[in-house]
C-alpha cells in the first residue's frame, strides 16, 4: 500500500497531453479559466485596434517581417502584421479576415465588437451562467439584432442617383486628406462603369498609383493600364489602334521535343536562314494586312520578328502576366491566339501608348471617353504612404459601390445604428426572464462600446457625449450619432453605412464569440520542429502563458 | 523487488496494488478530460496542432486522436474508444466515461479486499444480461424518413450546436436516402462532402448533384450550360514527352514548321474525335456538351474545343470521375478509339460558381443520381472541419440505423433501464460475483449523470428519472432543457443499436483487462537518449 501514495500523483506528468497542467483540474474551474484567458487575448487585440476605428482613428507604424515600414490605420493590415500566439486571437483575426475578404470593410468593427462581447460574456460567466446557456442566449440576441437591422435602414441609393453622398462616409474612414475630391473621382468612375441594367463589375475600374505631384492632380483615365512594355521602336499608336493578342512566342514556332537543325554546308545554312526570314515576313505581313497595328504578346519575343514588325509599323508589347492577357481579351473582345495568325476580329481602341509609372513601365489602352469599357483611376501623391492610403480608400469606395448595387439600403452611420440596436435590445432584454434577459443587456452594452470608441477617438468628453446620445435615442431619435464636435444628426451630415457590410460584420463577430464561449479547454500540441526553429527558445515560454499576445513583429520591444 | 529489476536496473515497475492504482487513476483522468464534452449540452475543446491549425470540437474521437496521450493505460483506453468509432462511428466519449466509471466502482470493492478476478466475473455476467436487456428494449421499426431524422438529430446535436444540427440533419438524411439502393449495403463514399469557405455555417445544403471543385479554364467557354451531354474521360489532351530519348532534325524552315505541326497532330486527332461526337449528338440543336477529363488539356486543345462550343474541365479528381458516371450516367472513357453516344451522361444544368480565387462547377438536374454532394459552407476553416466531422458521424448514424433495422431510446434511458434490471438480476447471481454486477449497474449510470452535470443536481435528476422509470415502466431519459424525466421515444431521441451493443462489449473487455493487470513494466529499449 505504501507505494500507492507517491505513484499516483506522478500521473499527470506521465500522461503527456498538453503543456497546461491545469487541464487536469476537473470541470468548471479549468473551463472558467479558459474563457477568461481567451477574453484577455481578444481584449488585447481589441485594445490594439481601438485607436484606429472610425474617421478620426489614428495610424500605426508597422515594421513588417520583411523589414518594410508601413504607416496605416487599416485594421486588416495591422492584424496581418501581428504575430499572435493565443488561438483565440487567431480565431478573431480569421473572423476579421473573412469580413475583409467578403465585404472589404468593417474589420475593425468585427474585432471591437467581438472583444466587447467577450468582455460582457466574462461577467456573465463569473456570475455563474453555464456556457451552453450563455451561448444559446447570445445566439438569440444575435438573431434579434440581425432581424431588426433592416428596419433601421432609412435610406437607399436610387438606381439613377449619383453615389457621391453614399460613398463619402465609407471613404472618409480611410483617407486623411481631400476626401471630397477623391470621393468625387471614385463616384464618377463607378457611375460611368455601371451598366444600364444595374450590374457593376468592380474589376473594370483599375486603380494605379503614380508618385509625384499632389493628390489633387489625380485623374480618371478612360482606359486600361496593363503592366508591360513596348518592345520595338513603335511606342505609341495614337489613332484607331487595332489589337491582336498572342499567348505564344512572337517569332518562329518551335516544337516541344528537342529539335536540331542538321545542316551540312554553308549553302544549307543560308537557305535555312532565308527560309525562316521569309516565314516571319509572311506572318507579319499577314498581320499588317489585317490592319493590326498593336500586338500584345505573352511569351518570348524574337528580335528579327520584332524588326519586321517595326518596319510594318506594328507596336509590339510584352505583357507581364497571363491574367492580364485574359482580362485584356475580355475587355477588347478579341480572342487570345496561340498561333501567329491574325484574329478574325481585332480589338479596337483609340490610343495605345507606353507610360512610365514610378519605376516600371506600363501600357495604356485608351478609348473614347463615353463608351469606354474600362476606367483607370490614376492617383498622384508625394509620398508612398499617402498614395497607399488613397489607394486603400479608393478600393473601399469601389467595393462599397458594388455592394450598393446588390443591396442599395443604407444604415445611419457614426454609431447611430449601434445605439439604436442597443436601445431595442435592452428594451427587449428587460422584459425577458431567465438567462436571456441579462444576455440581451450584455449584448446591448457591447454594442454601445462602439460609439464610445468613436467619441474617444474624436477626442470628445466620452461620458458627456454618450449621455447626450443615450438621451436622444431614448427619446426616439435614432439618427443621432457621434461627430467631430459632439453629437450630430446623421441624416443632415450624410453619414451612412452599407447594410450588407454591417450585417455581415455583426454576424461574423457574433459567430466567433459564440464559438469561443463554448470552449472549455485549450489543448496546445507541441510546436512542430520547423516552427520551433523560427520562434526558437521563447516559444516555450509563450506556450505556458498563452494569453500573451506577442507583438514582436512591431520591432518596438526589441 | 521486481524480478525485472535484476535483469534491467533501469526498468520502471509498478506492482499489484500500485499498478492498479496507476491504471485506475489514468482511466479516471481520461474520463475527467472528456466528461464535459458529453451530450448536447457539452462544451467544446479548442485543439491547436503543432502546425498551428485550430480545431474546435467536442467529438470524443477527434479529441482522442489529437491529444498526444503517452500514458500506456490511457492510450490503451483511447485506442479502444477510437476503435469503437471506426466500427460504429459514434459512442467514443461514452466509451471512455463508462470504462473510467467501471474502474472507479471496481476500485471501491478492491480496496475492501475483493479480488479483481471476481469482479471481472461479475462484469461478464452483467454484460450478458445487459445485452439481453438491450435486445428487449430495442425497437424494430421500418426506417422511414421521420425516424431517421430523429436518429441523425440525436447524433448531430452531440457534435455541434442545436441550430446547426437541425440544418445538417435534413441534409444528412436526404443524402443517405438518395444513395440507398435496396439490396446493397450503403456506400457512404457516394456522398461527397465538399467544402466552401463562404457565407455562414447554416447555409450547408445537400445537393442531388455533383460539385467539382474547379472551373473551366478558357475564357470563351460558357459559364452556364443547360441540357448538356457529359463525357467523362481519362485521356491526355496535352503534349506528352516520348519515353525514349528522341529529337527532330530539320534542314529548312518549312520542315521545322511541319515538325511543329506534326507534333500536335496526335492530340488534335483526339480533340477532333470529341468534336465529331459532339456534332453527331448535338447537331444543330441547342444542347450543350461538356468534357470532364481526369488528365490535362492544353490551351490549344481548349481553344479548339471552345471554338465548337464544348465546355471542358481538366484535371478532375479520380473519385469525382467515378461519382460522375454514377451521378449523370454514362461511362468513363479511357480511350477515344470507340467513342459512341452511349458513353455520354446527361445533366440538366451545369454552371460555374466563382468564389474569390476558387471556382466550382455544379452539375445539377441529373436524371437518376446515385451519388450526392453535401455542400458544407462555413466562414472559416475550423468551422468547416467541425461540420465535416459531425457530418461523417451523422451519416454513420443514419447508415447504422438503416442497417440495424432498429433503434434504442437515447438520453440515458437505456442505461437507466439496464441498471434497473441488473439491480434485480444480481440477486440471482451466486457468490461474490454479485458485487461485480452491482458495480456494473452503478457504472452505467454515469451517462445520465454526466449529461445533466452542469445544469442540475445530478443525484436529484437521476433519482427522479429512476423513480419515473420504475413507476411508468417506460424508457425514461433526462430532458436536458428542464432537468425533468421524459420518455425518450416520445421526444424523438434515438440512439443506434449497434453503437450501444459495441459499447457494452468493448467497455467490459477493456475494464476487465485493466483490472487484471498486476504489473506495469517499462523496460523496453528506449530511444537514443538512454
XYZ file of C-alpha atoms in Angstrom, chain A residues 13-511:
499
model
C 3.311 14.094 -15.928
C 3.267 10.628 -17.407
C 0.184 11.496 -19.369
C 1.828 13.931 -21.606
C -1.007 15.735 -23.216
C -0.505 19.400 -23.171
C 1.758 21.909 -21.615
C -1.030 23.050 -19.336
C -1.204 21.054 -16.155
C -4.289 22.989 -15.155
C -6.219 20.936 -17.688
C -6.441 18.266 -15.060
C -8.389 20.227 -12.575
C -11.834 18.945 -13.300
C -14.887 20.714 -14.532
C -15.859 24.264 -14.072
C -12.642 25.711 -12.775
C -10.469 24.863 -15.754
C -13.217 25.938 -18.079
C -13.775 29.271 -16.456
C -10.105 29.979 -16.548
C -10.016 29.375 -20.245
C -12.831 31.674 -21.230
C -11.135 34.269 -19.173
C -7.853 33.761 -20.926
C -9.438 33.958 -24.371
C -11.180 37.100 -23.244
C -7.839 38.533 -22.294
C -6.444 37.714 -25.718
C -9.434 39.204 -27.507
C -9.213 42.255 -25.289
C -5.574 42.744 -26.088
C -6.354 42.618 -29.778
C -9.277 45.000 -29.418
C -7.187 47.477 -27.452
C -4.695 47.430 -30.249
C -7.262 48.145 -32.925
C -9.398 50.563 -30.942
C -7.491 53.792 -31.703
C -7.763 53.049 -35.439
C -11.534 52.847 -35.574
C -13.611 55.457 -37.331
C -12.914 58.608 -39.333
C -10.883 60.128 -36.524
C -8.873 56.995 -35.951
C -5.156 57.224 -35.709
C -2.481 55.432 -37.663
C 0.051 52.816 -36.714
C 3.607 52.478 -37.796
C 4.238 48.856 -38.659
C 7.554 47.232 -39.276
C 6.680 44.044 -41.080
C 8.613 40.807 -41.027
C 10.303 41.726 -44.288
C 11.573 44.952 -42.822
C 9.161 47.179 -44.661
C 7.815 50.136 -42.772
C 4.153 50.857 -43.257
C 2.089 53.601 -41.773
C -1.521 52.532 -41.770
C -4.798 52.780 -39.968
C -6.272 49.785 -41.688
C -7.166 47.023 -39.248
C -6.597 44.282 -41.806
C -3.017 45.352 -42.411
C -2.316 45.682 -38.709
C -3.721 42.264 -37.908
C -1.756 40.696 -40.716
C 1.486 42.091 -39.410
C 0.918 40.819 -35.887
C 2.325 37.544 -34.755
C -0.252 36.012 -32.458
C 0.276 33.219 -30.007
C -3.120 32.653 -28.464
C -5.529 30.537 -30.502
C -8.481 32.707 -29.507
C -6.718 35.669 -31.048
C -6.188 33.653 -34.220
C -9.853 32.966 -34.424
C -10.607 36.621 -34.043
C -8.127 37.556 -36.707
C -9.531 34.928 -39.021
C -13.004 36.318 -38.486
C -11.903 39.804 -39.391
C -10.148 38.468 -42.485
C -13.347 36.776 -43.542
C -15.068 40.108 -43.235
C -12.341 41.853 -45.185
C -12.442 39.303 -47.971
C -16.167 39.247 -48.407
C -17.051 42.873 -47.722
C -13.818 44.776 -47.759
C -14.812 46.957 -44.860
C -15.635 46.713 -41.195
C -12.671 44.684 -39.986
C -12.070 46.946 -37.023
C -15.785 46.762 -36.276
C -15.619 42.969 -36.061
C -12.634 42.929 -33.736
C -14.024 45.609 -31.442
C -17.485 44.091 -31.232
C -16.135 40.591 -30.599
C -13.837 41.948 -27.907
C -16.671 43.786 -26.227
C -18.990 40.779 -26.431
C -16.405 38.528 -24.826
C -15.834 41.054 -22.095
C -19.527 41.005 -21.286
C -19.567 37.199 -21.538
C -16.861 37.030 -18.932
C -19.018 38.936 -16.475
C -21.952 36.611 -17.077
C -19.790 33.512 -16.720
C -18.362 34.785 -13.475
C -21.905 35.234 -12.274
C -22.375 31.506 -12.818
C -24.232 31.184 -16.105
C -23.426 27.817 -17.743
C -21.627 28.123 -21.048
C -24.146 26.294 -23.182
C -26.884 28.548 -21.847
C -24.823 31.654 -22.451
C -24.243 30.516 -25.993
C -27.943 29.952 -26.506
C -28.922 33.372 -25.242
C -26.184 35.145 -27.170
C -27.377 33.342 -30.279
C -30.915 34.526 -29.582
C -29.677 38.099 -29.176
C -27.767 37.885 -32.459
C -30.829 36.675 -34.328
C -32.773 39.531 -32.799
C -30.163 42.059 -33.886
C -29.958 40.746 -37.412
C -33.730 40.743 -37.672
C -34.079 44.356 -36.543
C -31.170 45.642 -38.588
C -33.025 46.011 -41.923
C -35.772 48.024 -40.225
C -33.179 50.666 -39.338
C -32.195 51.172 -42.952
C -33.788 54.523 -43.639
C -32.261 55.420 -46.954
C -31.338 53.613 -50.055
C -29.338 54.534 -53.087
C -31.617 55.051 -56.034
C -30.652 53.333 -59.257
C -30.102 56.625 -61.061
C -28.629 58.576 -58.221
C -25.117 59.926 -58.011
C -23.435 57.706 -55.415
C -21.270 60.512 -54.052
C -23.108 61.014 -50.781
C -23.294 57.302 -50.070
C -19.634 56.669 -50.702
C -18.440 59.718 -48.839
C -18.676 58.314 -45.332
C -17.140 54.995 -46.339
C -14.136 56.716 -47.861
C -13.952 59.237 -45.085
C -12.943 56.480 -42.676
C -9.892 55.634 -44.686
C -8.430 58.814 -46.093
C -6.635 61.629 -44.469
C -6.912 64.475 -46.901
C -9.041 65.624 -49.787
C -11.783 63.101 -49.221
C -14.182 65.232 -51.223
C -12.066 65.185 -54.319
C -11.223 61.505 -54.104
C -14.808 60.523 -53.461
C -15.888 62.554 -56.444
C -13.449 60.703 -58.660
C -14.458 57.288 -57.354
C -18.138 58.101 -57.548
C -17.701 59.301 -61.095
C -15.792 56.177 -62.090
C -18.358 53.864 -60.513
C -21.151 55.810 -62.092
C -19.591 55.617 -65.545
C -18.735 51.945 -65.467
C -22.093 50.807 -64.174
C -24.091 49.172 -66.893
C -27.601 50.124 -67.810
C -29.193 47.040 -66.293
C -27.641 47.891 -62.952
C -24.838 45.339 -62.932
C -21.487 46.610 -61.809
C -18.164 44.912 -62.356
C -15.658 46.324 -59.881
C -12.735 44.840 -61.811
C -13.496 47.223 -64.652
C -12.069 50.038 -62.599
C -8.347 49.894 -62.224
C -6.523 51.895 -59.612
C -2.954 52.821 -60.261
C -0.643 54.933 -58.200
C 1.936 57.284 -59.572
C 4.320 59.080 -57.327
C 4.810 62.762 -57.816
C 2.586 65.856 -57.877
C -0.215 66.026 -55.326
C -3.364 64.127 -54.646
C -5.264 66.961 -56.260
C -3.723 66.055 -59.603
C -5.242 62.597 -59.588
C -7.416 61.945 -62.559
C -9.615 59.440 -64.266
C -8.277 57.865 -67.432
C -10.776 56.398 -69.880
C -8.747 53.299 -70.498
C -6.879 50.393 -69.122
C -3.365 50.227 -67.752
C -1.522 46.970 -68.208
C 1.873 46.166 -66.800
C 4.160 45.540 -69.736
C 6.479 47.384 -72.018
C 6.544 48.310 -75.659
C 9.465 46.461 -77.177
C 10.008 47.859 -80.628
C 10.543 51.349 -81.930
C 6.877 52.000 -82.350
C 5.950 53.068 -78.866
C 2.577 54.573 -79.412
C -0.395 54.346 -81.689
C -2.412 57.480 -81.410
C -5.376 56.805 -83.672
C -7.516 53.765 -84.306
C -5.496 51.062 -82.686
C -6.352 47.521 -83.732
C -5.088 44.986 -81.261
C -4.202 41.292 -81.546
C -3.339 39.178 -78.523
C -0.954 36.248 -78.651
C -0.211 33.701 -75.981
C 2.735 32.197 -77.812
C 6.250 33.216 -78.713
C 6.348 36.079 -81.196
C 8.649 34.543 -83.747
C 9.177 31.207 -85.440
C 7.259 28.400 -83.780
C 9.320 25.782 -82.015
C 8.428 22.258 -81.035
C 8.218 20.776 -77.590
C 10.530 17.928 -78.366
C 14.166 18.858 -78.824
C 14.746 19.771 -82.424
C 18.063 20.385 -84.046
C 18.870 21.855 -87.397
C 21.016 19.400 -89.306
C 22.996 21.425 -91.811
C 25.951 20.135 -93.703
C 27.030 23.073 -95.820
C 27.052 26.882 -95.719
C 24.501 26.929 -98.542
C 22.104 24.986 -96.462
C 22.574 27.371 -93.596
C 21.895 30.322 -95.827
C 18.845 28.627 -97.230
C 17.531 27.892 -93.794
C 18.054 31.463 -92.657
C 16.335 32.836 -95.669
C 13.507 30.390 -95.322
C 12.764 31.310 -91.770
C 13.027 35.002 -92.503
C 10.522 34.598 -95.269
C 8.134 32.810 -92.999
C 8.401 35.550 -90.422
C 7.907 38.182 -93.025
C 4.847 36.390 -94.301
C 3.340 36.122 -90.869
C 3.994 39.729 -90.005
C 2.690 40.987 -93.299
C -0.437 38.895 -92.746
C -0.963 40.784 -89.534
C -0.287 44.100 -91.204
C -2.704 43.271 -93.999
C -5.466 42.800 -91.483
C -4.766 46.315 -90.267
C -3.363 45.167 -86.953
C -1.084 47.800 -85.518
C -0.769 46.689 -81.898
C 0.333 43.239 -80.825
C 0.375 42.114 -77.189
C 2.498 39.049 -76.600
C 2.731 36.796 -73.608
C 5.851 34.843 -74.381
C 9.250 35.293 -75.918
C 9.776 37.991 -78.483
C 12.155 37.186 -81.294
C 14.496 40.006 -82.299
C 14.083 39.547 -86.020
C 10.372 39.299 -85.895
C 10.345 42.458 -83.855
C 12.392 44.219 -86.519
C 9.905 43.162 -89.187
C 7.068 44.354 -87.034
C 8.766 47.710 -86.582
C 9.075 48.020 -90.310
C 5.387 47.358 -90.838
C 4.556 49.864 -88.136
C 3.233 47.344 -85.632
C 3.646 48.138 -81.997
C 4.748 45.078 -80.010
C 4.012 44.927 -76.300
C 5.368 42.347 -73.932
C 2.803 41.534 -71.277
C 3.813 40.533 -67.788
C 1.092 38.120 -66.757
C -1.373 35.773 -68.354
C -4.128 37.024 -66.107
C -3.829 40.471 -67.604
C -3.919 38.983 -71.087
C -7.152 37.187 -70.299
C -8.584 40.380 -68.903
C -7.497 42.354 -71.938
C -9.082 39.785 -74.195
C -12.311 40.130 -72.253
C -12.347 43.899 -72.417
C -11.246 44.152 -76.017
C -13.496 41.359 -77.188
C -10.794 39.611 -79.154
C -9.573 36.057 -78.560
C -6.221 35.081 -77.138
C -4.443 33.408 -80.032
C -1.992 30.582 -79.742
C -0.613 30.796 -83.302
C 0.769 33.770 -85.141
C -2.290 34.267 -87.304
C -4.356 37.434 -87.420
C -7.551 37.331 -85.346
C -10.925 37.384 -87.078
C -11.980 40.382 -85.041
C -9.241 42.653 -83.832
C -9.738 44.522 -80.593
C -10.274 48.208 -81.151
C -9.427 51.193 -79.064
C -8.474 54.775 -79.609
C -4.933 55.079 -78.428
C -2.226 52.821 -77.100
C 0.922 54.212 -75.573
C 3.544 53.364 -73.043
C 3.784 55.305 -69.854
C 6.242 55.316 -67.041
C 4.584 54.564 -63.735
C 7.018 55.223 -60.987
C 9.817 52.838 -61.707
C 8.064 50.402 -64.000
C 6.672 50.752 -67.465
C 3.061 50.297 -68.283
C 0.996 50.393 -71.391
C -2.174 52.389 -71.538
C -5.076 51.383 -73.717
C -7.383 54.327 -74.148
C -10.877 54.544 -75.524
C -13.163 57.362 -76.495
C -14.482 58.886 -73.348
C -18.151 57.946 -73.130
C -18.061 54.390 -74.456
C -15.015 53.189 -72.599
C -15.389 49.641 -71.279
C -12.811 50.193 -68.557
C -11.581 53.076 -66.469
C -8.408 53.650 -64.587
C -8.128 55.873 -61.605
C -4.689 57.422 -61.526
C -3.743 58.551 -58.068
C -0.936 61.013 -57.597
C 0.795 61.876 -54.393
C 4.087 62.968 -52.996
C 4.738 60.017 -50.706
C 4.180 56.301 -50.965
C 2.364 56.396 -47.636
C -0.149 58.922 -48.820
C -0.625 57.030 -52.042
C -1.186 53.780 -50.243
C -3.849 55.389 -48.091
C -5.557 56.887 -51.109
C -5.427 53.587 -52.969
C -6.883 51.780 -49.970
C -9.691 54.308 -49.791
C -10.405 54.080 -53.496
C -10.724 50.311 -53.289
C -13.014 50.609 -50.287
C -15.177 53.050 -52.198
C -15.406 50.763 -55.216
C -16.218 47.774 -53.003
C -18.892 49.730 -51.235
C -20.459 50.738 -54.521
C -20.513 47.184 -55.795
C -22.311 46.177 -52.610
C -24.748 49.014 -53.015
C -25.557 47.691 -56.456
C -26.572 44.404 -54.900
C -28.415 45.934 -51.992
C -28.962 49.676 -52.074
C -30.054 50.017 -48.455
C -28.043 52.222 -46.139
C -27.913 52.433 -42.374
C -27.246 55.547 -40.370
C -23.531 55.619 -39.581
C -21.419 57.284 -36.902
C -22.510 54.850 -34.234
C -26.190 55.721 -34.571
C -27.128 52.206 -35.674
C -25.319 50.591 -32.786
C -27.037 52.881 -30.306
C -30.423 52.218 -31.825
C -29.850 48.463 -31.733
C -28.654 48.669 -28.159
C -31.793 50.522 -27.195
C -34.068 47.963 -28.842
C -32.154 45.075 -27.314
C -32.146 46.415 -23.803
C -35.859 47.139 -24.009
C -36.468 43.550 -25.064
C -33.985 42.205 -22.539
C -35.673 43.867 -19.588
C -38.915 42.089 -20.342
C -37.366 38.642 -20.728
C -36.920 36.356 -17.804
C -34.374 33.591 -17.477
C -30.817 33.822 -18.688
C -31.753 35.539 -21.947
C -32.508 38.844 -20.262
C -29.017 39.529 -18.944
C -27.511 38.248 -22.179
C -29.558 40.735 -24.200
C -28.461 43.523 -21.913
C -24.855 42.386 -22.214
C -25.123 42.416 -25.998
C -26.570 45.920 -25.884
C -23.733 47.037 -23.654
C -21.210 45.615 -26.094
C -22.837 47.489 -28.963
C -22.697 50.738 -27.028
C -18.941 50.406 -26.720
C -18.593 51.190 -30.442
C -19.936 54.778 -30.458
C -17.986 55.210 -27.263
C -14.810 54.330 -29.118
C -15.751 56.766 -31.857
C -16.169 59.547 -29.336
C -12.922 58.656 -27.675
C -11.029 58.721 -30.957
C -12.531 62.090 -31.859
C -11.160 63.446 -28.619
C -14.507 64.239 -27.078
C -15.567 64.039 -23.479
C -16.839 60.488 -23.696
C -19.196 60.434 -20.746
C -20.942 63.635 -21.731
C -21.381 62.713 -25.375
C -22.591 59.243 -24.560
C -25.107 60.579 -22.080
C -26.415 63.089 -24.602
C -26.613 60.454 -27.287
C -28.300 57.982 -24.979
C -30.854 60.605 -24.132
C -31.575 61.389 -27.762
C -32.011 57.742 -28.625
C -34.201 57.153 -25.614
C -36.356 59.982 -26.907
C -36.738 58.048 -30.140
C -34.393 59.988 -32.378
C -32.341 57.129 -33.728
C -30.476 59.256 -36.253
C -28.161 60.719 -33.677
C -24.544 59.693 -33.963
C -21.103 60.832 -32.896
C -19.443 63.517 -34.950
C -16.370 65.620 -34.772
C -17.797 68.164 -32.363
C -20.228 66.104 -30.372
C -23.482 64.547 -31.366
C -24.746 65.037 -34.886
C -27.822 64.239 -36.865
C -26.684 61.564 -39.265
C -29.231 62.431 -41.919
C -28.072 66.047 -42.064
C -24.401 65.202 -42.083
C -24.885 62.399 -44.576
C -23.038 59.686 -42.736
C -24.161 56.282 -43.943
C -23.002 52.682 -43.785
C -23.992 49.920 -46.146
C -26.435 47.442 -44.706
C -24.644 44.442 -46.180
C -21.294 45.215 -44.629
C -22.796 45.957 -41.238
C -24.986 42.856 -41.169
C -22.115 40.647 -42.221
C -19.832 42.226 -39.645
C -22.338 41.633 -36.854
C -22.804 38.052 -37.924
C -19.096 37.326 -38.153
C -18.333 38.886 -34.787
C -21.213 37.053 -33.126
C -20.168 33.761 -34.709
